[in-house]
XYZ file of C-alpha atoms in Angstrom:
686
model
C 50.599 75.673 32.509
C 49.794 72.317 30.902
C 52.241 70.050 29.194
C 50.718 68.026 26.379
C 51.907 64.623 25.212
C 49.715 62.747 22.753
C 50.150 59.120 21.826
C 47.152 56.911 22.536
C 43.736 57.478 21.243
C 40.415 55.539 21.971
C 37.409 57.541 22.996
C 34.072 56.922 24.712
C 30.825 57.072 22.748
C 27.683 57.668 24.778
C 24.923 58.327 22.276
C 24.315 59.163 18.636
C 22.886 62.527 17.626
C 21.373 63.390 14.223
C 23.045 66.130 12.204
C 20.180 68.281 11.007
C 22.551 70.639 9.208
C 23.364 67.886 6.720
C 20.845 65.070 6.532
C 18.589 63.200 8.916
C 20.454 59.915 8.371
C 23.869 61.275 9.468
C 24.444 60.546 13.137
C 27.482 61.593 15.145
C 28.665 59.698 18.230
C 28.390 62.027 21.228
C 31.686 62.154 23.119
C 32.434 62.209 26.815
C 32.431 65.939 27.547
C 34.407 65.723 30.771
C 37.161 63.400 31.908
C 36.165 62.167 35.347
C 39.018 63.530 37.440
C 39.277 65.783 40.481
C 38.336 69.383 39.657
C 37.845 71.998 42.395
C 36.756 74.698 39.930
C 33.165 75.499 39.070
C 32.580 77.266 35.753
C 32.575 80.743 37.333
C 35.908 80.063 39.007
C 37.251 78.646 35.764
C 36.246 81.885 34.041
C 38.115 83.918 36.652
C 41.160 81.696 36.268
C 41.167 82.041 32.485
C 40.660 85.788 32.605
C 43.658 86.132 34.954
C 45.804 83.952 32.688
C 44.698 85.904 29.613
C 45.645 89.242 31.202
C 49.195 87.978 31.662
C 49.455 86.096 28.375
C 48.062 88.752 26.044
C 50.692 91.253 27.140
C 53.238 89.039 25.352
C 51.379 88.878 22.014
C 50.199 91.282 19.343
C 46.483 90.605 18.909
C 44.294 91.781 16.066
C 41.439 94.085 17.076
C 38.145 92.312 17.734
C 36.499 94.048 14.779
C 39.032 92.403 12.434
C 38.427 88.867 13.740
C 34.634 88.659 13.543
C 34.878 85.821 11.009
C 36.807 83.646 13.453
C 34.177 84.350 16.086
C 31.437 83.375 13.607
C 33.049 79.979 13.019
C 33.623 79.485 16.746
C 30.013 80.311 17.607
C 28.805 77.939 14.904
C 30.698 75.150 16.625
C 29.547 76.154 20.108
C 25.926 75.977 18.947
C 26.372 72.205 18.505
C 27.532 71.626 22.088
C 25.714 71.545 25.441
C 25.127 74.937 27.105
C 28.020 76.337 29.142
C 28.487 79.355 31.394
C 31.990 79.826 29.986
C 32.314 82.949 27.808
C 34.287 81.928 24.741
C 36.472 84.373 22.810
C 38.402 83.675 19.594
C 41.402 85.871 18.874
C 44.079 86.134 16.165
C 47.655 86.792 17.185
C 50.566 87.806 14.959
C 53.459 85.376 14.881
C 55.525 83.392 12.401
C 54.376 80.047 13.794
C 51.528 77.989 12.374
C 49.831 77.390 15.691
C 46.822 77.725 17.961
C 46.238 77.208 21.666
C 43.663 77.709 24.386
C 43.577 78.460 28.099
C 40.906 78.191 30.759
C 37.864 80.419 30.635
C 37.124 79.993 26.937
C 40.115 81.933 25.581
C 41.152 80.545 22.177
C 44.090 81.972 20.212
C 44.910 81.277 16.559
C 47.978 82.569 14.734
C 47.496 84.648 11.610
C 49.842 82.250 9.871
C 47.628 79.229 10.582
C 44.593 80.960 9.070
C 46.637 82.017 6.049
C 47.827 78.438 5.532
C 44.381 76.806 5.777
C 43.186 75.142 2.573
C 39.567 75.661 3.535
C 37.257 76.887 6.276
C 36.780 73.335 7.543
C 40.440 73.121 8.624
C 40.050 76.226 10.775
C 36.815 74.815 12.182
C 38.730 71.660 13.134
C 41.428 73.655 14.918
C 38.894 75.763 16.820
C 36.835 72.697 17.667
C 39.923 70.978 19.091
C 40.703 73.959 21.335
C 37.053 74.255 22.367
C 37.230 70.550 23.198
C 40.044 71.164 25.666
C 37.953 73.802 27.406
C 34.710 71.783 27.356
C 36.460 68.787 28.896
C 37.844 71.085 31.633
C 41.327 69.715 31.055
C 42.921 72.998 32.141
C 41.162 73.213 35.505
C 41.731 69.525 36.190
C 45.433 70.109 35.644
C 45.303 73.233 37.788
C 43.551 71.247 40.511
C 46.290 68.623 40.467
C 49.049 71.245 40.669
C 47.341 73.275 43.416
C 47.051 70.195 45.570
C 50.570 68.878 44.882
C 52.424 72.182 45.132
C 50.345 74.323 47.492
C 48.092 71.762 49.260
C 45.072 73.794 48.133
C 41.857 71.760 47.814
C 39.174 74.459 47.576
C 38.612 77.954 46.171
C 36.237 80.807 46.982
C 35.911 84.168 45.253
C 37.671 85.793 42.291
C 40.473 87.250 44.404
C 41.157 83.847 45.923
C 41.380 82.251 42.470
C 43.734 84.954 41.198
C 45.914 84.801 44.320
C 46.247 81.024 44.121
C 47.101 81.252 40.416
C 49.927 83.684 41.163
C 51.221 81.539 44.021
C 51.171 78.523 41.725
C 53.268 80.325 39.109
C 55.934 81.076 41.709
C 55.752 77.751 43.562
C 58.815 75.434 43.469
C 58.138 72.300 41.445
C 57.473 69.075 43.309
C 56.762 65.504 42.361
C 53.114 64.899 41.639
C 52.473 68.211 39.917
C 53.189 66.935 36.420
C 50.588 65.464 34.116
C 51.143 61.767 33.496
C 51.551 60.352 30.013
C 48.181 58.626 30.173
C 46.465 61.797 31.393
C 47.964 63.781 28.526
C 46.859 61.152 26.033
C 43.312 61.169 27.376
C 43.147 64.975 27.313
C 44.074 65.096 23.634
C 41.724 62.250 22.913
C 38.813 63.996 24.572
C 39.508 67.248 22.702
C 39.611 65.471 19.326
C 36.415 63.551 20.055
C 34.582 66.768 20.954
C 36.083 68.479 17.897
C 34.846 65.784 15.533
C 31.383 65.890 17.115
C 31.052 69.695 16.937
C 32.424 70.228 13.440
C 30.434 67.385 11.886
C 27.190 68.569 13.474
C 27.978 72.084 12.224
C 28.184 70.766 8.661
C 31.956 70.805 8.268
C 33.865 67.956 6.628
C 35.014 65.682 9.484
C 38.187 64.597 7.691
C 39.529 68.185 7.626
C 40.985 67.828 11.129
C 43.183 64.833 10.273
C 44.062 66.105 6.789
C 45.299 69.374 8.248
C 47.550 67.486 10.662
C 48.708 65.206 7.849
C 49.831 68.148 5.738
C 51.542 70.099 8.475
C 53.453 67.154 9.940
C 53.891 65.230 6.681
C 52.910 62.207 8.865
C 56.472 61.972 10.128
C 55.892 63.054 13.687
C 57.187 66.589 13.227
C 56.096 69.091 15.839
C 53.750 71.971 15.204
C 50.240 73.249 14.877
C 47.926 73.444 17.858
C 49.777 71.023 20.124
C 51.954 73.859 21.385
C 50.304 74.998 24.578
C 51.373 77.795 26.899
C 54.668 76.152 27.752
C 55.595 76.269 24.069
C 56.363 72.535 24.050
C 55.111 70.074 21.442
C 54.976 66.318 20.956
C 54.911 63.696 18.245
C 51.432 63.269 16.828
C 51.620 60.364 14.406
C 49.382 58.188 16.578
C 46.928 60.999 17.034
C 46.617 61.450 13.269
C 46.019 57.728 12.880
C 43.316 57.840 15.550
C 41.667 60.898 13.992
C 41.392 59.045 10.682
C 39.932 56.076 12.563
C 37.302 58.275 14.205
C 36.266 59.677 10.834
C 36.163 56.228 9.258
C 33.770 55.164 11.991
C 31.178 57.724 10.877
C 28.377 56.895 8.489
C 28.831 57.475 4.763
C 26.322 60.325 4.948
C 28.449 62.138 7.534
C 31.652 61.604 5.582
C 30.044 62.920 2.408
C 30.522 66.543 3.505
C 33.236 68.211 1.425
C 35.543 71.026 2.575
C 34.925 74.508 1.244
C 35.197 78.228 1.850
C 32.327 80.574 2.510
C 32.607 83.956 0.831
C 33.143 85.626 4.196
C 35.965 83.253 5.160
C 37.672 83.629 1.772
C 37.605 87.417 2.191
C 38.859 87.141 5.783
C 41.719 84.854 4.801
C 42.734 86.978 1.810
C 42.813 90.087 3.971
C 45.070 88.397 6.524
C 47.369 87.146 3.762
C 47.788 90.417 1.909
C 47.166 93.307 4.289
C 49.377 94.435 7.116
C 47.289 94.472 10.303
C 47.238 97.834 11.988
C 48.790 97.930 15.445
C 47.848 101.594 15.988
C 45.205 101.915 18.706
C 42.277 104.221 17.962
C 42.356 107.362 20.138
C 40.075 107.477 23.138
C 36.945 109.499 22.258
C 36.752 112.924 23.853
C 40.483 113.551 24.177
C 42.139 116.534 22.530
C 45.316 116.252 20.452
C 48.139 118.617 19.567
C 51.419 118.505 17.643
C 54.745 118.560 19.464
C 57.425 120.877 18.106
C 59.598 119.411 16.736
C 57.745 116.118 16.299
C 59.326 112.891 17.493
C 59.973 110.608 14.533
C 60.934 106.945 14.594
C 64.658 106.370 14.232
C 65.918 105.362 10.791
C 67.309 101.832 10.921
C 68.367 101.431 7.291
C 69.403 103.707 4.400
C 70.333 102.359 0.950
C 70.871 103.732 -2.553
C 69.263 101.881 -5.466
C 71.668 99.944 -7.749
C 71.401 102.653 -10.435
C 71.960 105.392 -7.835
C 68.757 107.285 -8.692
C 66.781 106.482 -5.545
C 67.291 106.299 -1.786
C 65.473 104.044 0.649
C 65.012 105.031 4.319
C 63.403 102.507 6.665
C 62.328 102.664 10.300
C 60.370 100.169 12.374
C 57.047 101.424 11.034
C 57.592 102.512 7.424
C 59.684 102.302 4.270
C 60.248 105.679 2.601
C 61.249 105.879 -1.074
C 63.032 109.063 -2.213
C 64.459 110.365 -5.478
C 68.088 111.447 -5.394
C 68.078 114.369 -7.847
C 66.371 116.296 -6.519
C 66.216 114.795 -3.014
C 62.488 114.342 -2.613
C 60.135 111.945 -0.860
C 58.190 109.987 -3.487
C 55.983 107.782 -1.313
C 55.816 105.933 2.004
C 54.922 102.291 2.613
C 53.360 101.264 5.911
C 55.536 98.327 6.965
C 55.438 97.910 10.769
C 58.120 95.507 11.916
C 59.346 94.650 8.402
C 62.875 93.378 7.986
C 65.455 95.124 5.790
C 64.028 96.404 2.499
C 65.956 96.174 -0.785
C 65.831 97.708 -4.235
C 65.615 95.153 -7.026
C 68.696 94.784 -9.270
C 66.950 96.843 -11.993
C 66.004 99.572 -9.455
C 62.321 99.297 -10.426
C 60.925 97.710 -7.260
C 61.284 97.720 -3.493
C 60.803 94.403 -1.709
C 60.787 93.383 1.936
C 59.672 90.561 4.204
C 58.121 90.475 7.651
C 59.384 88.167 10.419
C 56.414 85.856 9.732
C 57.598 85.486 6.089
C 54.980 87.648 4.395
C 56.650 89.220 1.352
C 55.680 92.435 -0.446
C 57.030 94.053 -3.631
C 56.237 97.649 -4.613
C 56.524 99.285 -8.029
C 58.445 102.568 -7.746
C 56.978 104.256 -10.824
C 53.376 103.284 -10.061
C 53.971 103.823 -6.315
C 51.759 100.885 -5.399
C 52.096 97.319 -4.245
C 52.854 94.929 -7.064
C 52.486 91.650 -5.166
C 52.049 90.127 -1.700
C 52.764 86.519 -0.737
C 52.553 84.599 2.524
C 55.241 81.912 2.692
C 54.541 78.948 4.963
C 57.183 76.936 6.779
C 56.092 74.536 9.523
C 59.498 74.076 11.135
C 60.782 77.647 11.193
C 64.126 79.021 10.012
C 67.416 79.274 11.878
C 68.288 82.168 9.565
C 66.240 83.620 6.712
C 66.336 86.496 4.239
C 64.520 87.818 1.193
C 66.729 88.321 -1.864
C 66.834 91.898 -3.234
C 64.931 90.864 -6.373
C 61.955 89.833 -4.223
C 61.772 86.529 -6.133
C 63.709 84.257 -3.787
C 63.334 83.599 -0.067
C 66.257 81.901 1.702
C 65.649 79.673 4.738
C 68.289 77.799 6.726
C 66.809 75.365 9.242
C 67.867 72.646 11.631
C 67.874 69.172 10.107
C 68.882 66.542 12.654
C 72.240 67.563 14.096
C 73.013 69.809 11.150
C 71.501 72.579 9.068
C 69.617 72.445 5.770
C 69.135 75.111 3.095
C 65.918 75.838 1.213
C 65.321 78.443 -1.514
C 61.673 79.281 -2.164
C 60.166 80.912 -5.223
C 58.097 83.775 -3.848
C 55.646 83.882 -6.760
C 54.684 80.196 -6.536
C 55.336 80.005 -2.774
C 57.112 76.680 -3.430
C 60.747 75.591 -2.888
C 62.956 75.200 -5.965
C 66.166 74.242 -4.179
C 66.291 71.987 -1.089
C 69.439 70.609 0.518
C 68.646 69.017 3.878
C 72.307 68.046 4.268
C 73.749 71.480 3.551
C 75.963 71.109 6.620
C 75.290 67.916 8.557
C 77.831 68.493 11.320
C 78.852 72.163 11.466
C 82.431 72.286 12.717
C 82.027 75.881 13.905
C 78.608 75.465 15.485
C 75.228 76.370 14.053
C 75.859 80.083 13.490
C 74.384 81.026 10.121
C 74.675 84.045 7.858
C 73.072 85.126 4.580
C 74.534 87.952 2.464
C 73.870 89.318 -1.019
C 76.079 91.017 -3.577
C 75.740 94.777 -4.093
C 73.859 94.256 -7.362
C 71.516 91.733 -5.685
C 72.361 88.976 -8.139
C 74.333 86.579 -5.930
C 73.559 84.845 -2.635
C 76.106 83.681 -0.095
C 74.842 81.257 2.572
C 77.149 80.168 5.379
C 76.846 77.791 8.333
C 79.854 76.955 10.445
C 82.674 76.268 7.987
C 80.415 75.567 4.983
C 79.775 78.289 2.405
C 77.547 78.242 -0.660
C 77.119 80.699 -3.555
C 74.097 80.886 -5.838
C 73.271 82.893 -8.959
C 69.793 84.279 -8.245
C 69.216 85.430 -11.818
C 70.026 82.178 -13.616
C 69.277 80.052 -10.547
C 72.288 77.795 -10.365
C 75.066 77.164 -7.869
C 78.340 79.055 -8.300
C 81.581 77.169 -7.676
C 83.887 79.098 -5.332
C 87.624 78.557 -5.090
C 90.352 79.014 -2.552
C 89.323 79.967 0.974
C 85.893 81.157 -0.195
C 84.601 77.586 -0.145
C 85.215 77.245 3.602
C 84.346 80.663 5.014
C 82.871 80.652 8.512
C 79.583 82.364 9.340
C 81.111 85.480 10.901
C 81.895 88.968 9.533
C 81.235 88.354 5.835
C 80.274 90.965 3.231
C 80.419 91.502 -0.489
C 82.618 94.346 -1.716
C 80.749 95.342 -4.835
C 79.772 92.159 -6.650
C 83.163 90.723 -7.545
C 84.960 90.635 -4.188
C 84.245 89.247 -0.724
C 85.672 90.371 2.621
C 85.545 87.695 5.317
C 87.074 86.748 8.642
C 90.083 84.491 8.178
C 92.314 82.976 10.836
C 91.935 82.952 14.598
C 91.424 86.073 16.662
C 94.218 87.368 18.904
C 93.609 88.691 22.396
C 95.117 92.098 23.164
C 96.591 93.259 26.486
C 93.358 95.134 27.260
C 91.272 92.007 26.673
C 89.964 93.081 23.263
C 90.080 90.658 20.331
C 91.572 91.483 16.937
C 90.620 89.419 13.894
C 92.071 89.300 10.402
C 89.782 90.050 7.466
C 90.734 88.741 4.022
C 89.694 90.311 0.720
C 89.389 87.743 -2.088
C 88.102 87.927 -5.635
C 84.706 86.281 -6.194
C 84.312 83.504 -7.136
C 87.968 82.872 -8.040
C 89.374 83.266 -4.538
C 92.448 85.283 -5.545
C 94.066 87.076 -2.591
C 93.609 90.848 -2.861
C 94.370 92.141 0.627
C 93.916 91.933 4.402
C 92.893 94.277 7.200
C 92.361 93.993 10.991
C 89.016 94.282 12.740
C 87.856 94.081 16.345
C 84.512 93.013 17.814
C 82.769 95.162 15.220
C 80.243 94.823 12.438
C 81.241 95.113 8.792
C 79.094 95.712 5.718
C 79.473 96.760 2.114
C 78.197 99.943 0.485
C 75.899 100.345 -2.522
C 78.710 101.380 -4.875
C 82.410 101.435 -4.205
C 85.319 99.217 -3.235
C 85.209 100.126 0.446
C 83.480 98.641 3.507
C 81.906 100.223 6.574
C 83.124 99.059 9.998
C 81.770 100.120 13.356
C 81.811 101.273 15.993
C 85.347 102.635 15.964
C 86.586 104.845 18.804
C 84.474 107.976 18.975
C 82.829 107.189 15.626
C 79.756 105.111 14.890
C 81.354 103.866 11.661
C 84.462 104.256 9.536
C 85.012 103.702 5.804
C 87.908 101.332 5.100
C 89.750 100.284 1.960
C 89.727 96.509 2.542
C 92.745 95.966 0.288
C 95.018 98.032 2.532
C 93.094 98.642 5.760
C 93.338 102.407 5.207
C 90.662 104.468 6.959
C 89.178 106.922 4.461
C 86.276 108.567 6.323
C 84.599 108.563 9.722
C 80.912 109.010 10.623
C 79.011 109.946 13.772
C 75.922 107.892 12.860
C 75.755 104.255 11.712
C 72.667 104.744 9.493
C 74.579 105.649 6.337
C 75.246 104.438 2.796
C 77.553 105.549 -0.005
C 77.202 105.532 -3.759
C 80.648 106.483 -4.910
C 81.386 109.806 -3.195
C 77.694 110.534 -2.418
C 76.682 110.017 1.222
C 73.115 109.373 2.447
C 72.475 109.481 6.189
C 69.883 110.200 8.851
C 69.487 113.915 9.579
C 69.429 115.375 13.083
C 65.623 115.686 12.907
C 65.088 112.069 11.873
C 64.834 112.788 8.130
C 67.269 112.033 5.307
C 70.445 113.990 4.519
C 72.303 113.704 1.188
C 75.774 115.122 0.624
C 76.938 114.965 -2.989
C 80.574 115.161 -4.049
C 81.826 118.741 -3.955
C 78.800 120.085 -2.055
C 79.596 122.299 0.908
C 76.588 121.140 2.921
C 74.131 118.278 2.748
C 70.597 118.632 1.412
C 67.932 117.396 3.849
C 64.320 116.343 3.620
C 61.884 115.621 6.441
C 59.979 112.366 6.526
C 56.270 112.078 7.362
C 55.299 111.938 11.007
C 54.516 108.336 11.848
C 53.532 106.305 14.882
C 56.210 105.532 17.456
C 56.027 101.770 17.596
C 58.742 100.767 20.031
C 58.828 102.427 23.443
C 62.076 101.851 25.325
C 61.065 104.012 28.286
C 58.768 106.914 29.040
C 56.527 108.588 31.601
C 54.512 111.692 32.448
C 55.476 113.993 35.282
C 53.255 113.821 38.347
C 51.486 117.083 37.435
C 51.042 115.994 33.804
C 52.967 118.970 32.432
C 55.934 117.068 31.005
C 56.522 113.911 28.993
C 59.764 111.978 28.610
C 60.010 109.389 25.853
C 62.768 107.236 24.367
C 63.065 104.719 21.565
C 66.135 102.801 20.393
C 68.119 105.720 18.969
C 67.124 108.895 20.815
C 65.127 110.254 23.713
C 63.401 113.558 24.317
C 61.634 115.604 26.969
C 58.617 117.778 26.118
C 56.763 120.592 27.793
C 53.147 119.575 27.138
C 51.694 122.968 28.044
C 53.914 124.806 25.561
C 54.014 121.866 23.099
C 57.772 122.429 22.893
C 60.803 120.192 23.175
C 62.825 120.819 26.328
C 65.749 118.592 25.456
C 66.904 116.068 22.847
C 68.778 113.200 24.472
C 70.614 109.969 23.955
C 68.281 106.966 24.300
C 67.439 105.838 27.827
C 66.135 102.509 29.113
C 64.570 103.679 32.355
C 63.371 106.891 33.980
C 61.141 108.479 36.587
C 60.045 112.006 37.517
C 60.463 113.248 41.082
C 58.074 115.703 42.756
C 60.131 118.652 41.454
C 59.632 117.616 37.785
C 63.208 116.421 37.542
C 63.624 113.446 35.242
C 65.979 110.764 36.559
C 67.252 109.079 33.396
C 69.221 105.865 32.789
C 71.032 106.615 29.507
C 72.167 103.537 27.589
C 75.547 103.028 25.928
C 75.194 104.849 22.598
C 76.903 107.302 20.266
C 80.261 105.906 21.431
C 79.538 107.005 25.006
C 79.114 104.741 28.033
C 75.860 104.321 29.856
C 75.217 107.002 32.461
C 72.706 108.311 34.945
C 71.436 111.825 34.310
C 69.129 114.221 36.141
C 67.281 116.654 33.865
C 65.279 119.600 35.220
C 62.154 119.780 33.042
C 61.582 123.484 33.871
C 65.059 124.796 33.036
C 66.596 122.035 30.902
C 69.605 121.932 33.238
C 71.410 118.571 33.257
C 73.276 117.039 36.197
C 75.451 114.070 35.201
C 75.565 110.983 37.408
C 77.734 107.905 37.466
C 78.807 106.126 34.281
C 78.340 102.379 33.871
C 79.103 99.697 31.303
C-alpha cells in the first residue's frame, strides 16, 4: 500500500486545450498524465490488481448500495469525459465512516466518505476530490509503487495472467519489509503533484470552478498543516499539506481569467443527494435474492437490548438495540413507535421528557418528538480532527467533543442546531497527570455535564450554558468510575486501589454532594462498572458474583437488590428490564409478576458466529447477548444458548460451540445435538 508525503509542487505543462463547456477563450494546460517511472503493469493487469485489492478492502467498510450513489458516479463520469480514453473501469463508491476523507486504489476504485460529501460546500469541491483521486489512477502511481515493491521485496520484474497478479499481490502483503521498497520523499511529492495537475485539468474542462480544490483544503486544514481529507491512503497515514495548498492556488492563478471566472454551485441532483446523505440513515439491509422463499422462525430471534431507560418524568421507557430505538409508554406498558437507528450510540430522553435524541458514531444527530412520533430534526456535525471521547447531551442541543491538542486534551461544546461550537478550550488539560483517559457523564435530569481527563474535571450547566464551580475533591476527579447519583450527588473513584490476595483490585468510591463537595459516604468496588439510575439515590454496579448487576446504597455500601441481566433501569421501586424473549419487562412496586411486551422483529445486524449444518436442516446463530439453534424444516427453536464466538457442525448435525464468558459463567466448549437438543459440556476457559 502506498505511503503519501506531499511537500513540493511544480508540474509539467505540455499543451493547452480549449474548454468548450465554458468559453472558447478559456484554455487549460494539459498535464503530464504519467510519471515516467518503471511500471510492469499494463492496464488489464492494473485492473486485476485493483479488483483484488478492492475485494479485500471493501470487507472492512460499510458501502452504500450502487443505486444510492448514482450522483457520485455522474460527477465522476463527467470528469472522466475530459480525459484521454482508458481501459480502466472506474467506480465511485460512498463508505460510512466518521472521517472526512477519500482515497483510491488501482483499477479505478475511488472511495469517498459520506461525511466528506455532507461537509462539501458545493458540488465543485466533490468534483475536485474525485478529480484528485482519478489523477492518482491516471498517472498510474499505484502500479508504479507496486512495481517498485515487487522488485525490491520479491525480485519480481514481470507479470502474466490474472492469477499471477493476484498471487504476487498476496505474496507482497506478507513479504518482510526491505530497504528499497519505500517511496522516496521526492517520488511522493511528484505523485501528489501529478494528481493535482490532472485534477485541475479535468475539473476545469468539465466546467467546475478550479479554485474549489484549494479552497476545500484550506477550510479543512485551516492552512495550518493539519492532517485530513483525501491524503489518507490505504495505510491510514497522512501528511502536512501546507505547501500543496500553496501550489494548488498557484496553479489556479496561472489560468486565464476566463477559466477562473467559473463559480462554485450545486446542481439540483447534487443538492438532493447531499441532503439525503445528511438526513437519512443509509440502509444496511441487503435486498433478498429473487426466487428464494422465506418463513418465520418460532420464536423469532430478536436483537439484544443494549440500553433501557425511564424518561425523567417516569411516563415512558426507552429500549435500544444495535438496530432500533423503541419508545414505550409505562402505564399501560405499550410500544408507541420504533425508530430505525442502526449503530446509533446511547439514546436519551430530553429533560422535559418530550423528545428522544441520539447520535451516530459519525456525529449525525437526530431528535424525535414523542407525541408526534416523528423526527423533529437531523444534523450532521463536522469535525476534521476527530474526538478522543464524545457524547450527545440528553437535551439533544449540545454535542461534547474531547480531542487531542498537542500533548494534552481540549474540550469543545457544539450547538447542534447551528452546528457550530459555543465553548472551546484547547488547553482543557495540557499535561494530563493520569494519562489521556477521558469520560463524559450527565446528571439524571440531563441538565449538567461532567467532563474528565486525567485529574482534571469540569462541570457545565447545559440549560443556562455556563461553567459550574465544583469544590472539594470534585474539582480533581480522575476519569475512572464516575456517575451522578440523581442530580445533586456524584459517586467517583477516590484513592489508590488495593490488591487482594487473589490478585483482584479493590477501589474506594466516594459519594460527595454536587457541586459543594461535601462528604456523604464511601463504598468499595472492584474491577466493575458503575452507573446511576433514572430516579433514586442508589447506583448499579456489575458484574457481582453470580449476578450481572447489584443495586447499592452509595452512602453505606449496602447491597439492596441483585439482577441476573445488566440491561435494567429503576425509577424509584419500578424496574424495567429485558424480557427472556428479547422484549421489555416492567415490574411495578407491589406487583407479583412483571408485565411484558414484545418488540417488533428487526434485522440482526451483528453476527458473532453462525453456520448451517451440512445438510441445510439446521442453523446456529449468535449475537453479543445470546445464541440459538433452529430446526429449519420445522421452523422451530431447538435450543436457546449463551452467546458463542465460534462454531461448526459435524457430519452428525452436532454443533461444536465455543461459548463466551457471559451471564457470570466462564467460557466453555459445548457440543449440542441438533436432533435431540442434548448438550455435552466441554472444558471451561477464561
